[in-house]
Structures are given as structure tokens and as C-alpha cells.
Amino acid sequence: GAGVSQSPSNKVTEKGKDVELRCDPISGHTALYWYRQRLGQGLEFLIYFQGNSAPDKSGLPSDRFSAERTGESVSTLTIQRTQQEDSAVYLCASSLGYGTINNEQFFGPGTRLTVL
Amino acid sequence: RKEVEQDPGPFNVPEGATVAFNCTYSNSASQSFFWYRQDCRKEPKLLMSVYSSGNEDGRFTAQLNRASQYISLLIRDSKLSDSATYLCVVTADPGGSYIPTFGRGTSLIVHP
């Protein structure tokens, strides 16, 4: 079956431009997560959506970062006025949702963002 | 103190060796524990969940020690294909919001 998909796979942009990254979770997964992974570093949590609840935005590094999700489907992560330190792989993951047996995460292939 | 800590390695072992990784966590309210595997320039993929009673999947054995707040992963009879970064993931439930915390990973290199 279809896994988590992300687009674009690679994005090169100039400093100061806005970028929009897209994530399509696995159908039926109510939970969706965005992470950032800089080269050689661990995963850094950004934001979490669970069903129709208010998202947990506690990991967003600045107000230049925002994300939306339409119901339990597609999510977009927007970075405004990109900076060179935003260069990283942005990973999206989805899971069934609540419960200790339901929060195995399935990751998309990521979007590699390079800010020149 | 980091919430989830792992020895970054690398652990460099010959084929057939047994290798073990530990991961410590600081939040005593943690409820779910996982090991993920991440190959170079790829996304993480679930290796195995870690249950209170310990669990085994082929050559892989995971253990949880709640009293000492650590989990472990044992790999027996290492294969070249086991070379990867192994991520420890711990999830607490602060009021219903499952935010997983990832360790920075332990690098394993299995050589011929």
C-alpha cells in the first residue's frame, strides 16, 4: 500500500524566499508529525497534528515556520524568509494516533532543502 | 541533560559479532519505546517496539529497564547489512499529546 509521500524531494532556494513543503500521510492515520534533520544530526521535532485537535507547535523554531493540515489528510509546512540555517532534510511521519500501540511512526522520504 | 541519550559511536564490529546499544531517558512518565533504523540519507524506519517484558525479533533483542530508565538493543550475528544508525525513541503522554523524543542515534559499522 501507499506510504507517506513528500514533495518536492529536493528544493534549492535563495535566502529570503518562502518555501512550501508538502506531506501526504498514510490514509487513515490521524496523527502527523514534522521533523527537521540537519546533516549529521538527530531528528528535531517541529509540529504535531492529531485529528481535529489544535496542533502542538512547541517545536517550531521561529515564527517564520508554520504548518497546516486539512482534516486528516495533506499537510504543508511553510518557511518564510528562508535563512541558510534552515537548510536540512524535513521529514514527515504519520501514525494511527493515540495509544501506546498506535504511535508507531511511518516516515516519508523527506524533502532536502538547501538555502543558498 | 538531554531527554534521550545515546552513545553516538561509531561501533565498528566484524561480521558475526554481537553488539549492544543502550539508550537512557530522563522522563519517568515515558510510556512507549522504540528502536528505529536509519540508513545513510534515508528516512528512519521502525526496527522494533520495546515491551516491558523484553522482546526478540530474529537476531534482535530489545529490553526495557524502567527502574534505571534505559532501553537496550542487542544484535547477534551481525551482518554487513546491519550497518546503519540506530535511533532510540521515547514517547511520554503529557496530557494526551504524544510527542516522540528521538535520540541522536548510534552508528554501527559492520565490516567483513
PDB file of C-alpha atoms in Angstrom:
ATOM      1  CA  GLY A   1       0.000   0.000   0.000  1.00  0.00           C
ATOM      2  CA  ALA A   2       0.974   3.634  -0.299  1.00  0.00           C
ATOM      3  CA  GLY A   3       3.267   5.023   2.325  1.00  0.00           C
ATOM      4  CA  VAL A   4       3.891   8.589   3.389  1.00  0.00           C
ATOM      5  CA  SER A   5       4.836  10.764   0.454  1.00  0.00           C
ATOM      6  CA  GLN A   6       6.524  14.143   0.453  1.00  0.00           C
ATOM      7  CA  SER A   7       7.140  16.718  -2.206  1.00  0.00           C
ATOM      8  CA  PRO A   8       9.336  18.091  -3.520  1.00  0.00           C
ATOM      9  CA  SER A   9      12.129  15.632  -2.841  1.00  0.00           C
ATOM     10  CA  ASN A  10      14.692  18.408  -3.240  1.00  0.00           C
ATOM     11  CA  LYS A  11      14.315  22.156  -3.045  1.00  0.00           C
ATOM     12  CA  VAL A  12      17.001  24.740  -3.627  1.00  0.00           C
ATOM     13  CA  THR A  13      16.041  28.292  -2.843  1.00  0.00           C
ATOM     14  CA  GLU A  14      17.615  31.656  -2.286  1.00  0.00           C
ATOM     15  CA  LYS A  15      17.882  33.246   1.112  1.00  0.00           C
ATOM     16  CA  GLY A  16      14.819  35.315   1.867  1.00  0.00           C
ATOM     17  CA  LYS A  17      12.408  33.331  -0.308  1.00  0.00           C
ATOM     18  CA  ASP A  18       9.407  31.433   1.054  1.00  0.00           C
ATOM     19  CA  VAL A  19       9.107  27.678   0.583  1.00  0.00           C
ATOM     20  CA  GLU A  20       6.230  25.252   0.982  1.00  0.00           C
ATOM     21  CA  LEU A  21       6.744  21.580   1.668  1.00  0.00           C
ATOM     22  CA  ARG A  22       4.006  19.003   1.310  1.00  0.00           C
ATOM     23  CA  CYS A  23       3.247  15.759   3.096  1.00  0.00           C
ATOM     24  CA  ASP A  24       0.637  13.130   2.231  1.00  0.00           C
ATOM     25  CA  PRO A  25       0.195  10.782   5.193  1.00  0.00           C
ATOM     26  CA  ILE A  26      -0.972   7.206   5.081  1.00  0.00           C
ATOM     27  CA  SER A  27      -4.733   7.054   4.661  1.00  0.00           C
ATOM     28  CA  GLY A  28      -6.470   6.617   7.996  1.00  0.00           C
ATOM     29  CA  HIS A  29      -3.590   7.920  10.069  1.00  0.00           C
ATOM     30  CA  THR A  30      -4.874  10.639  12.350  1.00  0.00           C
ATOM     31  CA  ALA A  31      -1.509  11.773  13.681  1.00  0.00           C
ATOM     32  CA  LEU A  32       1.030  13.658  11.598  1.00  0.00           C
ATOM     33  CA  TYR A  33       4.460  14.939  12.606  1.00  0.00           C
ATOM     34  CA  TRP A  34       7.040  17.217  11.040  1.00  0.00           C
ATOM     35  CA  TYR A  35      10.727  16.925  11.911  1.00  0.00           C
ATOM     36  CA  ARG A  36      13.904  18.617  10.802  1.00  0.00           C
ATOM     37  CA  GLN A  37      17.193  16.793  10.473  1.00  0.00           C
ATOM     38  CA  ARG A  38      20.343  18.756   9.841  1.00  0.00           C
ATOM     39  CA  LEU A  39      23.318  16.989   8.310  1.00  0.00           C
ATOM     40  CA  GLY A  40      24.820  14.549  10.778  1.00  0.00           C
ATOM     41  CA  GLN A  41      22.321  15.481  13.486  1.00  0.00           C
ATOM     42  CA  GLY A  42      19.325  13.849  15.121  1.00  0.00           C
ATOM     43  CA  LEU A  43      15.662  14.472  14.418  1.00  0.00           C
ATOM     44  CA  GLU A  44      14.288  17.741  15.753  1.00  0.00           C
ATOM     45  CA  PHE A  45      10.537  17.776  16.400  1.00  0.00           C
ATOM     46  CA  LEU A  46       8.700  20.700  14.805  1.00  0.00           C
ATOM     47  CA  ILE A  47       4.929  20.235  14.976  1.00  0.00           C
ATOM     48  CA  TYR A  48       2.316  17.551  15.631  1.00  0.00           C
ATOM     49  CA  PHE A  49      -1.260  17.247  14.382  1.00  0.00           C
ATOM     50  CA  GLN A  50      -3.746  14.839  15.940  1.00  0.00           C
ATOM     51  CA  GLY A  51      -7.146  14.610  14.315  1.00  0.00           C
ATOM     52  CA  ASN A  52      -9.092  17.820  14.707  1.00  0.00           C
ATOM     53  CA  SER A  53      -7.305  18.882  17.876  1.00  0.00           C
ATOM     54  CA  ALA A  54      -5.224  22.033  17.995  1.00  0.00           C
ATOM     55  CA  PRO A  55      -1.726  21.235  16.748  1.00  0.00           C
ATOM     56  CA  ASP A  56       1.227  21.098  19.098  1.00  0.00           C
ATOM     57  CA  LYS A  57       3.554  23.749  17.716  1.00  0.00           C
ATOM     58  CA  SER A  58       6.039  23.636  20.556  1.00  0.00           C
ATOM     59  CA  GLY A  59       8.929  22.593  18.318  1.00  0.00           C
ATOM     60  CA  LEU A  60       8.698  25.338  15.708  1.00  0.00           C
ATOM     61  CA  PRO A  61      11.995  27.250  15.913  1.00  0.00           C
ATOM     62  CA  SER A  62      10.654  30.672  14.961  1.00  0.00           C
ATOM     63  CA  ASP A  63       7.582  32.481  13.680  1.00  0.00           C
ATOM     64  CA  ARG A  64       8.918  32.041  10.164  1.00  0.00           C
ATOM     65  CA  PHE A  65       7.762  28.437  10.386  1.00  0.00           C
ATOM     66  CA  SER A  66       4.114  27.442  10.139  1.00  0.00           C
ATOM     67  CA  ALA A  67       2.167  24.360   9.175  1.00  0.00           C
ATOM     68  CA  GLU A  68      -1.358  23.475   8.274  1.00  0.00           C
ATOM     69  CA  ARG A  69      -3.268  20.278   7.880  1.00  0.00           C
ATOM     70  CA  THR A  70      -6.602  19.790   6.184  1.00  0.00           C
ATOM     71  CA  GLY A  71      -8.624  17.376   8.286  1.00  0.00           C
ATOM     72  CA  GLU A  72      -6.726  14.125   8.456  1.00  0.00           C
ATOM     73  CA  SER A  73      -5.054  14.458   5.098  1.00  0.00           C
ATOM     74  CA  VAL A  74      -2.390  16.583   3.477  1.00  0.00           C
ATOM     75  CA  SER A  75      -0.152  18.864   5.479  1.00  0.00           C
ATOM     76  CA  THR A  76       2.011  21.725   4.315  1.00  0.00           C
ATOM     77  CA  LEU A  77       4.988  23.182   6.143  1.00  0.00           C
ATOM     78  CA  THR A  78       5.786  26.752   5.174  1.00  0.00           C
ATOM     79  CA  ILE A  79       9.053  28.512   5.871  1.00  0.00           C
ATOM     80  CA  GLN A  80       9.008  32.232   5.239  1.00  0.00           C
ATOM     81  CA  ARG A  81      12.074  34.352   4.514  1.00  0.00           C
ATOM     82  CA  THR A  82      14.345  31.323   4.478  1.00  0.00           C
ATOM     83  CA  GLN A  83      17.772  31.513   6.068  1.00  0.00           C
ATOM     84  CA  GLN A  84      20.830  29.400   5.403  1.00  0.00           C
ATOM     85  CA  GLU A  85      20.438  27.677   8.769  1.00  0.00           C
ATOM     86  CA  ASP A  86      17.087  26.328   7.538  1.00  0.00           C
ATOM     87  CA  SER A  87      18.981  24.001   5.212  1.00  0.00           C
ATOM     88  CA  ALA A  88      18.120  20.481   6.305  1.00  0.00           C
ATOM     89  CA  VAL A  89      16.025  17.454   5.471  1.00  0.00           C
ATOM     90  CA  TYR A  90      12.416  17.954   6.515  1.00  0.00           C
ATOM     91  CA  LEU A  91      10.767  14.665   7.403  1.00  0.00           C
ATOM     92  CA  CYS A  92       7.086  13.991   7.783  1.00  0.00           C
ATOM     93  CA  ALA A  93       5.693  10.992   9.637  1.00  0.00           C
ATOM     94  CA  SER A  94       2.207   9.689  10.315  1.00  0.00           C
ATOM     95  CA  SER A  95       0.785   7.236  12.790  1.00  0.00           C
ATOM     96  CA  LEU A  96      -2.599   5.761  13.617  1.00  0.00           C
ATOM     97  CA  GLY A  97      -2.938   8.109  16.571  1.00  0.00           C
ATOM     98  CA  TYR A  98      -3.479   7.803  20.260  1.00  0.00           C
ATOM     99  CA  GLY A  99      -2.467   4.910  22.384  1.00  0.00           C
ATOM    100  CA  THR A 100       0.819   3.289  23.119  1.00  0.00           C
ATOM    101  CA  ILE A 101       0.230   0.631  20.487  1.00  0.00           C
ATOM    102  CA  ASN A 102      -0.798   3.103  17.853  1.00  0.00           C
ATOM    103  CA  ASN A 103       2.018   5.555  17.694  1.00  0.00           C
ATOM    104  CA  GLU A 104       4.478   3.669  15.519  1.00  0.00           C
ATOM    105  CA  GLN A 105       5.525   6.323  13.048  1.00  0.00           C
ATOM    106  CA  PHE A 106       5.892   5.823   9.336  1.00  0.00           C
ATOM    107  CA  PHE A 107       8.211   8.316   7.711  1.00  0.00           C
ATOM    108  CA  GLY A 108       8.178   9.855   4.293  1.00  0.00           C
ATOM    109  CA  PRO A 109      11.398  10.107   2.252  1.00  0.00           C
ATOM    110  CA  GLY A 110      11.871  13.724   3.258  1.00  0.00           C
ATOM    111  CA  THR A 111      12.426  16.995   1.451  1.00  0.00           C
ATOM    112  CA  ARG A 112      16.028  18.119   1.238  1.00  0.00           C
ATOM    113  CA  LEU A 113      16.028  21.909   1.482  1.00  0.00           C
ATOM    114  CA  THR A 114      19.080  23.913   0.517  1.00  0.00           C
ATOM    115  CA  VAL A 115      19.080  27.658   1.110  1.00  0.00           C
ATOM    116  CA  LEU A 116      21.778  29.472  -0.826  1.00  0.00           C
TER     117      LEU A 116
ATOM    118  CA  ARG B   1      20.575  16.840  30.487  1.00  0.00           C
ATOM    119  CA  LYS B   2      19.147  15.600  27.201  1.00  0.00           C
ATOM    120  CA  GLU B   3      15.830  13.773  27.393  1.00  0.00           C
ATOM    121  CA  VAL B   4      17.065  10.793  25.409  1.00  0.00           C
ATOM    122  CA  GLU B   5      20.756   9.992  25.262  1.00  0.00           C
ATOM    123  CA  GLN B   6      22.667   7.552  23.138  1.00  0.00           C
ATOM    124  CA  ASP B   7      26.337   6.837  22.609  1.00  0.00           C
ATOM    125  CA  PRO B   8      26.897   8.139  19.066  1.00  0.00           C
ATOM    126  CA  GLY B   9      29.613   5.550  18.361  1.00  0.00           C
ATOM    127  CA  PRO B  10      30.579   4.523  15.791  1.00  0.00           C
ATOM    128  CA  PHE B  11      30.590   0.925  16.838  1.00  0.00           C
ATOM    129  CA  ASN B  12      32.876  -0.840  14.405  1.00  0.00           C
ATOM    130  CA  VAL B  13      32.433  -4.632  14.565  1.00  0.00           C
ATOM    131  CA  PRO B  14      33.262  -7.630  12.382  1.00  0.00           C
ATOM    132  CA  GLU B  15      30.603  -9.755  10.748  1.00  0.00           C
ATOM    133  CA  GLY B  16      29.189 -12.304  13.138  1.00  0.00           C
ATOM    134  CA  ALA B  17      29.851 -10.215  16.235  1.00  0.00           C
ATOM    135  CA  THR B  18      27.316  -9.434  18.922  1.00  0.00           C
ATOM    136  CA  VAL B  19      26.834  -5.753  19.675  1.00  0.00           C
ATOM    137  CA  ALA B  20      24.668  -3.932  22.191  1.00  0.00           C
ATOM    138  CA  PHE B  21      23.468  -0.341  22.397  1.00  0.00           C
ATOM    139  CA  ASN B  22      21.950   1.438  25.354  1.00  0.00           C
ATOM    140  CA  CYS B  23      19.712   4.457  25.471  1.00  0.00           C
ATOM    141  CA  THR B  24      18.808   6.392  28.614  1.00  0.00           C
ATOM    142  CA  TYR B  25      15.768   8.613  29.058  1.00  0.00           C
ATOM    143  CA  SER B  26      15.025  11.227  31.651  1.00  0.00           C
ATOM    144  CA  ASN B  27      11.216  11.347  31.725  1.00  0.00           C
ATOM    145  CA  SER B  28       9.928   8.756  34.171  1.00  0.00           C
ATOM    146  CA  ALA B  29       6.420   9.149  32.677  1.00  0.00           C
ATOM    147  CA  SER B  30       7.595   7.721  29.355  1.00  0.00           C
ATOM    148  CA  GLN B  31       5.239   5.091  28.038  1.00  0.00           C
ATOM    149  CA  SER B  32       6.311   3.928  24.606  1.00  0.00           C
ATOM    150  CA  PHE B  33       9.745   2.886  23.473  1.00  0.00           C
ATOM    151  CA  PHE B  34      11.044   2.069  20.027  1.00  0.00           C
ATOM    152  CA  TRP B  35      14.187   1.403  18.087  1.00  0.00           C
ATOM    153  CA  TYR B  36      14.325   2.844  14.579  1.00  0.00           C
ATOM    154  CA  ARG B  37      16.955   2.261  11.974  1.00  0.00           C
ATOM    155  CA  GLN B  38      18.150   4.986   9.629  1.00  0.00           C
ATOM    156  CA  ASP B  39      20.333   4.254   6.652  1.00  0.00           C
ATOM    157  CA  CYS B  40      22.536   6.972   5.218  1.00  0.00           C
ATOM    158  CA  ARG B  41      20.455   9.698   3.555  1.00  0.00           C
ATOM    159  CA  LYS B  42      17.261   7.712   4.085  1.00  0.00           C
ATOM    160  CA  GLU B  43      14.259   8.131   6.355  1.00  0.00           C
ATOM    161  CA  PRO B  44      14.036   6.299   9.697  1.00  0.00           C
ATOM    162  CA  LYS B  45      12.180   3.006   9.699  1.00  0.00           C
ATOM    163  CA  LEU B  46      10.828   1.122  12.675  1.00  0.00           C
ATOM    164  CA  LEU B  47      13.070  -1.739  13.744  1.00  0.00           C
ATOM    165  CA  MET B  48      11.104  -2.857  16.766  1.00  0.00           C
ATOM    166  CA  SER B  49       8.971  -1.704  19.622  1.00  0.00           C
ATOM    167  CA  VAL B  50      10.268  -2.309  23.119  1.00  0.00           C
ATOM    168  CA  TYR B  51       7.931  -4.006  25.556  1.00  0.00           C
ATOM    169  CA  SER B  52       8.198  -4.139  29.327  1.00  0.00           C
ATOM    170  CA  SER B  53       8.873  -7.865  29.289  1.00  0.00           C
ATOM    171  CA  GLY B  54      11.526  -7.553  26.614  1.00  0.00           C
ATOM    172  CA  ASN B  55      11.096  -8.823  23.099  1.00  0.00           C
ATOM    173  CA  GLU B  56      13.023 -10.578  20.409  1.00  0.00           C
ATOM    174  CA  ASP B  57      12.810 -10.487  16.639  1.00  0.00           C
ATOM    175  CA  GLY B  58      15.240 -12.835  14.990  1.00  0.00           C
ATOM    176  CA  ARG B  59      18.744 -11.606  15.712  1.00  0.00           C
ATOM    177  CA  PHE B  60      17.475  -8.511  17.526  1.00  0.00           C
ATOM    178  CA  THR B  61      16.553  -8.327  21.207  1.00  0.00           C
ATOM    179  CA  ALA B  62      15.191  -5.250  22.947  1.00  0.00           C
ATOM    180  CA  GLN B  63      14.984  -4.736  26.684  1.00  0.00           C
ATOM    181  CA  LEU B  64      13.411  -2.071  28.873  1.00  0.00           C
ATOM    182  CA  ASN B  65      14.581  -1.232  32.382  1.00  0.00           C
ATOM    183  CA  ARG B  66      12.092   1.227  33.865  1.00  0.00           C
ATOM    184  CA  ALA B  67      13.821   1.429  37.225  1.00  0.00           C
ATOM    185  CA  SER B  68      17.053   2.627  35.662  1.00  0.00           C
ATOM    186  CA  GLN B  69      15.301   4.357  32.766  1.00  0.00           C
ATOM    187  CA  TYR B  70      17.100   2.803  29.876  1.00  0.00           C
ATOM    188  CA  ILE B  71      16.398   0.598  26.909  1.00  0.00           C
ATOM    189  CA  SER B  72      18.818  -1.624  25.084  1.00  0.00           C
ATOM    190  CA  LEU B  73      19.181  -3.250  21.703  1.00  0.00           C
ATOM    191  CA  LEU B  74      21.231  -6.390  21.184  1.00  0.00           C
ATOM    192  CA  ILE B  75      22.186  -7.540  17.710  1.00  0.00           C
ATOM    193  CA  ARG B  76      23.545 -11.053  17.365  1.00  0.00           C
ATOM    194  CA  ASP B  77      25.474 -12.464  14.402  1.00  0.00           C
ATOM    195  CA  SER B  78      25.942  -9.015  12.828  1.00  0.00           C
ATOM    196  CA  LYS B  79      25.567  -8.744   9.056  1.00  0.00           C
ATOM    197  CA  LEU B  80      27.092  -6.188   6.735  1.00  0.00           C
ATOM    198  CA  SER B  81      23.552  -5.006   6.044  1.00  0.00           C
ATOM    199  CA  ASP B  82      23.106  -4.089   9.702  1.00  0.00           C
ATOM    200  CA  SER B  83      25.373  -1.087   9.147  1.00  0.00           C
ATOM    201  CA  ALA B  84      23.184   1.926   9.887  1.00  0.00           C
ATOM    202  CA  THR B  85      22.317   4.445  12.574  1.00  0.00           C
ATOM    203  CA  TYR B  86      20.042   3.127  15.313  1.00  0.00           C
ATOM    204  CA  LEU B  87      17.678   5.661  16.844  1.00  0.00           C
ATOM    205  CA  CYS B  88      16.120   5.305  20.244  1.00  0.00           C
ATOM    206  CA  VAL B  89      12.640   6.835  20.513  1.00  0.00           C
ATOM    207  CA  VAL B  90      10.739   7.508  23.709  1.00  0.00           C
ATOM    208  CA  THR B  91       7.203   8.829  23.964  1.00  0.00           C
ATOM    209  CA  ALA B  92       5.519  10.279  27.021  1.00  0.00           C
ATOM    210  CA  ASP B  93       1.962  11.432  27.257  1.00  0.00           C
ATOM    211  CA  PRO B  94       1.767  14.889  28.813  1.00  0.00           C
ATOM    212  CA  GLY B  95      -1.973  15.273  28.826  1.00  0.00           C
ATOM    213  CA  GLY B  96      -2.713  13.338  25.682  1.00  0.00           C
ATOM    214  CA  SER B  97      -0.128  14.727  23.291  1.00  0.00           C
ATOM    215  CA  TYR B  98       2.188  12.040  22.025  1.00  0.00           C
ATOM    216  CA  ILE B  99       5.396  13.805  21.120  1.00  0.00           C
ATOM    217  CA  PRO B 100       8.146  11.289  20.448  1.00  0.00           C
ATOM    218  CA  THR B 101      11.647  12.217  21.503  1.00  0.00           C
ATOM    219  CA  PHE B 102      14.427  10.862  19.367  1.00  0.00           C
ATOM    220  CA  GLY B 103      17.936  10.163  20.483  1.00  0.00           C
ATOM    221  CA  ARG B 104      20.686  11.330  18.186  1.00  0.00           C
ATOM    222  CA  GLY B 105      21.427   7.783  17.156  1.00  0.00           C
ATOM    223  CA  THR B 106      24.186   5.237  17.453  1.00  0.00           C
ATOM    224  CA  SER B 107      26.207   4.479  14.350  1.00  0.00           C
ATOM    225  CA  LEU B 108      27.019   0.839  13.630  1.00  0.00           C
ATOM    226  CA  ILE B 109      29.554  -0.247  11.042  1.00  0.00           C
ATOM    227  CA  VAL B 110      29.837  -3.959  10.358  1.00  0.00           C
ATOM    228  CA  HIS B 111      32.939  -4.867   8.377  1.00  0.00           C
ATOM    229  CA  PRO B 112      33.944  -8.107   6.627  1.00  0.00           C
TER     230      PRO B 112
END
